[in-house]
Structures are given as structure tokens and as C-alpha cells.
């Protein structure tokens, strides 16, 4: 069984350490206020989600792609975005960039948690009682926690792209392209609906607008830019 490395656990913030954020519960945009309700499983809008679910299901039959998807699910987000950023990133190698992005990612975590509890949407593999792809390979875990909408991975992926593009504007195109694929992988894996990842983009954009206006963010951004220039 493949397990998360210590670094991946830290970077994905799955430990017990309290989250450090730029925004507070009072100032953080609420997904329930800015996101549309997810498509009803019986409504016409669900047709697009259903199409992408079937598309993703067909995609993950490819062995090479399955291995790539498992890799992205077991690797820290800073390492995953390093190629698009053009430099190797980690807590030790790029501490200023790490600090800048880590707090923004923690804001995304907090916002996603609140939104998922509000919308309480069923994940696709649970809805259809079918296989999905996880680090262990294909699994049959149909316990529904109602945490499909919005996609946490998509929200954090887009947040990462927004923050890093702020640090290195010339890397915006590869960063945005990678964030899009990072989000779409969740659909291919059968872990999220297409509308889940679309909502992740909307939530990340709203969060970043407020985060980027924070004085603490702007001060850390100066340090992160200087670090990037010294490495580049």
C-alpha cells in the first residue's frame, strides 16, 4: 500500500498542527454565500457532471495514467507545482515561498471545510457505488461524508497557482495549466464531479482576492519574490 510521505503529510496539512491563515473566520469568504448550489442529481444541469464522470472513468483504465494519478495523490503540493514554477520548492529549500503559500492554502482548507459541510454533496463514486482511484489503487469505500462540493484539491490547486503567479508572473501560463490539470485529475479519479472542481476555482478566486489585500500577505510576498529571484 502506498502511503503519504512525511513531507507530503506536512505540505498537505493533514497533521494535528493548527492552521495558520491570513484571514479569520469572520473575514474569510463563505462558500455558501458565493457558490451556486451544486446541480441536482435529477436536474438537467447534472448532464455535464455525468458526461465528465463517464469520461474520467474511461480515462483511468490506462495503466500509465493510473500510476501518474496515484503519484499526484501521494506527493506534496509544493513538489508537484515545482516544474510549473521552474524551481524546486519545499519548506526547507524555499522557506519564504513556502510560508507565503502555506498560509493561503490553510485559508483554502478552512473555507472548503465550511462549504462542504453546508452543501453536503455526495461524491460520484459513492453515488454510483463504483470503483474510484486512490493511492492503494482501485478501492471500494462507499462511506459518504458529503464532502464533494467544492473540491478541496481543486481549491488548493488554484490557490497555489494564484499565489505562485504573484511571485513569478512570467510563470503564470504553466502554473495555470498545471492547476487546471491538477483539478481535472480529481474527476478522472472518480473522486469529484466536474462542477465540484469548477466551484473550487470560484472559491479560490474569491479567497485570493481577499488574501492578496492583506498586509501580512503583501509583506511576505516581498520576501518570497526576493527568494525566487535569488534562486532563479
Short mmCIF file of C-alpha atoms in Angstrom, two decimals:
data_model
loop_
_atom_site.label_atom_id
_atom_site.label_comp_id
_atom_site.label_asym_id
_atom_site.label_seq_id
_atom_site.Cartn_x
_atom_site.Cartn_y
_atom_site.Cartn_z
CA UNK A 1 0.00 0.00 0.00
CA UNK A 2 1.30 3.45 -0.91
CA UNK A 3 1.29 5.93 1.95
CA UNK A 4 1.91 9.64 2.18
CA UNK A 5 5.48 10.61 2.92
CA UNK A 6 6.20 12.74 5.98
CA UNK A 7 6.82 15.74 3.72
CA UNK A 8 3.60 15.18 1.80
CA UNK A 9 1.64 14.90 5.04
CA UNK A 10 3.12 18.18 6.23
CA UNK A 11 2.59 20.02 2.96
CA UNK A 12 -0.97 18.75 2.62
CA UNK A 13 -1.59 19.89 6.20
CA UNK A 14 -3.06 16.62 7.39
CA UNK A 15 -1.37 16.60 10.76
CA UNK A 16 -2.59 17.96 14.09
CA UNK A 17 -0.77 21.28 13.80
CA UNK A 18 -3.21 24.24 13.92
CA UNK A 19 -3.63 26.04 10.63
CA UNK A 20 -2.10 29.48 10.20
CA UNK A 21 -4.13 31.72 7.92
CA UNK A 22 -4.24 35.25 6.54
CA UNK A 23 -7.97 35.57 7.06
CA UNK A 24 -10.17 34.95 10.08
CA UNK A 25 -13.44 33.11 10.25
CA UNK A 26 -15.19 36.49 10.19
CA UNK A 27 -13.30 37.89 7.19
CA UNK A 28 -12.98 34.72 5.11
CA UNK A 29 -15.45 34.45 2.17
CA UNK A 30 -18.07 31.77 2.79
CA UNK A 31 -18.71 29.27 0.03
CA UNK A 32 -22.38 29.10 0.99
CA UNK A 33 -22.67 32.79 0.09
CA UNK A 34 -20.69 32.92 -3.14
CA UNK A 35 -21.08 29.48 -4.72
CA UNK A 36 -24.20 28.34 -6.56
CA UNK A 37 -25.87 25.23 -5.26
CA UNK A 38 -24.44 22.12 -6.94
CA UNK A 39 -26.50 20.59 -9.75
CA UNK A 40 -29.30 18.35 -8.55
CA UNK A 41 -28.81 14.68 -9.43
CA UNK A 42 -32.25 14.77 -11.06
CA UNK A 43 -31.89 18.09 -12.88
CA UNK A 44 -30.82 18.90 -16.44
CA UNK A 45 -27.60 20.61 -15.26
CA UNK A 46 -26.37 17.27 -13.96
CA UNK A 47 -25.87 16.07 -17.55
CA UNK A 48 -22.48 17.78 -17.72
CA UNK A 49 -21.32 16.17 -14.48
CA UNK A 50 -22.49 12.80 -15.72
CA UNK A 51 -20.67 13.24 -19.02
CA UNK A 52 -17.39 14.08 -17.30
CA UNK A 53 -17.80 11.22 -14.84
CA UNK A 54 -18.08 8.72 -17.69
CA UNK A 55 -15.18 10.42 -19.50
CA UNK A 56 -12.98 10.19 -16.43
CA UNK A 57 -13.94 6.58 -15.84
CA UNK A 58 -12.74 5.71 -19.35
CA UNK A 59 -9.50 7.70 -18.89
CA UNK A 60 -8.40 5.85 -15.77
CA UNK A 61 -8.39 2.49 -17.48
CA UNK A 62 -4.93 3.40 -18.79
CA UNK A 63 -2.27 1.86 -16.54
CA UNK A 64 0.30 4.60 -17.11
CA UNK A 65 -2.25 7.31 -16.31
CA UNK A 66 -3.33 5.45 -13.17
CA UNK A 67 0.26 5.46 -11.94
CA UNK A 68 0.58 9.19 -12.64
CA UNK A 69 -2.65 9.92 -10.78
CA UNK A 70 -1.57 7.88 -7.77
CA UNK A 71 1.72 9.81 -7.78
CA UNK A 72 -0.08 13.15 -7.62
CA UNK A 73 -2.19 11.87 -4.75
CA UNK A 74 0.84 10.88 -2.68
CA UNK A 75 3.13 13.84 -3.36
CA UNK A 76 3.22 17.20 -1.58
CA UNK A 77 1.68 20.10 -3.46
CA UNK A 78 4.88 22.18 -3.39
CA UNK A 79 6.80 19.42 -5.13
CA UNK A 80 4.01 18.92 -7.66
CA UNK A 81 3.99 22.60 -8.64
CA UNK A 82 7.79 22.88 -8.79
CA UNK A 83 8.08 22.10 -12.50
CA UNK A 84 5.46 24.69 -13.44
CA UNK A 85 7.19 27.20 -11.18
CA UNK A 86 10.58 26.48 -12.73
CA UNK A 87 12.32 25.89 -9.40
CA UNK A 88 12.31 23.15 -6.76
CA UNK A 89 10.12 24.15 -3.83
CA UNK A 90 9.80 22.81 -0.31
CA UNK A 91 9.67 24.06 3.26
CA UNK A 92 13.46 23.76 3.54
CA UNK A 93 14.57 24.82 0.05
CA UNK A 94 12.23 27.79 -0.37
CA UNK A 95 11.10 28.80 3.13
CA UNK A 96 9.77 32.25 2.17
CA UNK A 97 7.71 30.95 -0.76
CA UNK A 98 6.55 28.08 1.41
CA UNK A 99 5.40 30.43 4.16
CA UNK A 100 3.58 32.66 1.68
CA UNK A 101 1.68 29.84 0.03
CA UNK A 102 1.17 27.66 3.10
CA UNK A 103 -0.97 30.21 4.90
CA UNK A 104 -3.06 30.80 1.77
CA UNK A 105 -3.55 27.04 1.40
CA UNK A 106 -4.67 26.88 5.02
CA UNK A 107 -7.26 29.56 4.28
CA UNK A 108 -8.44 27.36 1.42
CA UNK A 109 -8.65 24.37 3.77
CA UNK A 110 -10.80 26.31 6.21
CA UNK A 111 -13.12 27.68 3.54
CA UNK A 112 -13.56 24.28 1.90
CA UNK A 113 -14.39 22.60 5.20
CA UNK A 114 -17.18 25.08 5.86
CA UNK A 115 -18.57 24.91 2.32
CA UNK A 116 -18.56 21.11 2.14
CA UNK A 117 -20.47 20.86 5.41
CA UNK A 118 -23.03 23.34 4.08
CA UNK A 119 -23.64 21.71 0.70
CA UNK A 120 -23.19 18.10 1.90
CA UNK A 121 -22.89 16.68 -1.61
CA UNK A 122 -22.29 13.01 -2.35
CA UNK A 123 -19.12 12.05 -4.21
CA UNK A 124 -19.52 10.38 -7.62
CA UNK A 125 -18.02 7.00 -6.70
CA UNK A 126 -20.42 6.85 -3.74
CA UNK A 127 -23.40 7.93 -5.83
CA UNK A 128 -22.84 5.15 -8.37
CA UNK A 129 -21.29 2.66 -5.93
CA UNK A 130 -18.39 2.16 -8.32
CA UNK A 131 -14.61 1.98 -8.19
CA UNK A 132 -12.52 5.09 -7.75
CA UNK A 133 -8.78 5.57 -7.83
CA UNK A 134 -6.82 6.21 -4.64
CA UNK A 135 -3.21 5.62 -3.57
CA UNK A 136 -3.99 1.97 -2.87
CA UNK A 137 -5.25 1.56 -6.42
CA UNK A 138 -8.93 0.93 -7.01
CA UNK A 139 -10.96 0.86 -3.84
CA UNK A 140 -14.49 0.12 -2.73
CA UNK A 141 -15.04 2.61 0.05
CA UNK A 142 -18.59 3.84 -0.20
CA UNK A 143 -18.84 5.69 3.10
CA UNK A 144 -20.34 9.06 2.22
CA UNK A 145 -19.14 12.06 4.21
CA UNK A 146 -20.89 14.53 1.91
CA UNK A 147 -17.63 16.31 1.14
CA UNK A 148 -17.72 16.51 -2.64
CA UNK A 149 -18.63 20.18 -3.26
CA UNK A 150 -16.46 22.13 -3.68
CA UNK A 151 -13.36 20.04 -4.37
CA UNK A 152 -10.69 20.73 -1.78
CA UNK A 153 -7.91 19.61 -4.12
CA UNK A 154 -9.13 21.93 -6.87
CA UNK A 155 -9.48 24.87 -4.49
CA UNK A 156 -5.98 24.42 -3.12
CA UNK A 157 -4.51 23.80 -6.57
CA UNK A 158 -5.89 27.04 -7.94
CA UNK A 159 -4.87 28.90 -4.81
CA UNK A 160 -1.33 27.60 -5.27
CA UNK A 161 -1.31 28.79 -8.89
CA UNK A 162 -2.62 32.25 -7.95
CA UNK A 163 -0.06 32.76 -5.20
CA UNK A 164 2.89 31.46 -7.22
CA UNK A 165 1.87 33.59 -10.21
CA UNK A 166 2.02 36.55 -7.86
CA UNK A 167 5.60 35.60 -7.02
CA UNK A 168 6.64 34.85 -10.61
CA UNK A 169 4.30 36.47 -13.15
CA UNK A 170 6.31 35.06 -16.06
CA UNK A 171 5.34 31.55 -14.87
CA UNK A 172 1.60 32.26 -14.93
CA UNK A 173 0.82 30.19 -18.02
CA UNK A 174 2.45 26.91 -16.90
CA UNK A 175 1.13 27.39 -13.37
CA UNK A 176 -2.46 27.90 -14.54
CA UNK A 177 -2.23 24.98 -16.96
CA UNK A 178 -0.96 22.71 -14.21
CA UNK A 179 -3.65 23.86 -11.76
CA UNK A 180 -6.31 23.03 -14.33
CA UNK A 181 -4.95 19.52 -14.84
CA UNK A 182 -4.44 19.09 -11.09
CA UNK A 183 -8.14 19.81 -10.60
CA UNK A 184 -9.30 17.73 -13.54
CA UNK A 185 -7.41 14.73 -12.18
CA UNK A 186 -9.98 14.54 -9.40
CA UNK A 187 -12.68 13.96 -11.99
CA UNK A 188 -10.62 11.32 -13.76
CA UNK A 189 -10.05 9.55 -10.45
CA UNK A 190 -13.78 9.46 -9.79
CA UNK A 191 -13.37 11.48 -6.61
CA UNK A 192 -15.24 14.62 -7.71
CA UNK A 193 -17.83 15.88 -10.15
CA UNK A 194 -16.86 18.45 -12.76
CA UNK A 195 -19.00 21.06 -11.01
CA UNK A 196 -17.04 20.37 -7.80
CA UNK A 197 -13.77 21.44 -9.39
CA UNK A 198 -15.43 24.40 -11.12
CA UNK A 199 -16.66 25.54 -7.71
CA UNK A 200 -13.12 25.09 -6.38
CA UNK A 201 -11.87 27.64 -8.90
CA UNK A 202 -14.57 30.12 -7.90
CA UNK A 203 -13.86 29.72 -4.20
CA UNK A 204 -10.09 30.01 -4.67
CA UNK A 205 -10.52 33.20 -6.70
CA UNK A 206 -12.72 34.79 -4.04
CA UNK A 207 -10.31 33.80 -1.28
CA UNK A 208 -7.26 35.04 -3.14
CA UNK A 209 -8.85 38.42 -3.78
CA UNK A 210 -9.17 38.98 -0.03
CA UNK A 211 -5.87 37.33 0.90
CA UNK A 212 -3.89 39.46 -1.56
CA UNK A 213 -5.27 42.58 0.10
CA UNK A 214 -3.88 41.54 3.50
CA UNK A 215 -0.86 43.48 4.76
CA UNK A 216 0.73 40.29 6.10
CA UNK A 217 0.44 38.67 2.68
CA UNK A 218 1.99 41.63 0.89
CA UNK A 219 4.92 41.74 3.32
CA UNK A 220 5.59 38.04 2.88
CA UNK A 221 5.18 38.36 -0.90
CA UNK A 222 8.16 40.75 -0.98
CA UNK A 223 10.30 38.14 0.79
CA UNK A 224 9.04 35.36 -1.47
CA UNK A 225 9.83 37.35 -4.63
CA UNK A 226 13.34 38.08 -3.41
CA UNK A 227 13.88 34.40 -2.66
CA UNK A 228 12.60 33.40 -6.09
CA UNK A 229 14.89 35.88 -7.86
CA UNK A 230 17.90 34.68 -5.89
CA UNK A 231 17.21 31.06 -6.89
CA UNK A 232 16.24 31.73 -10.47
#
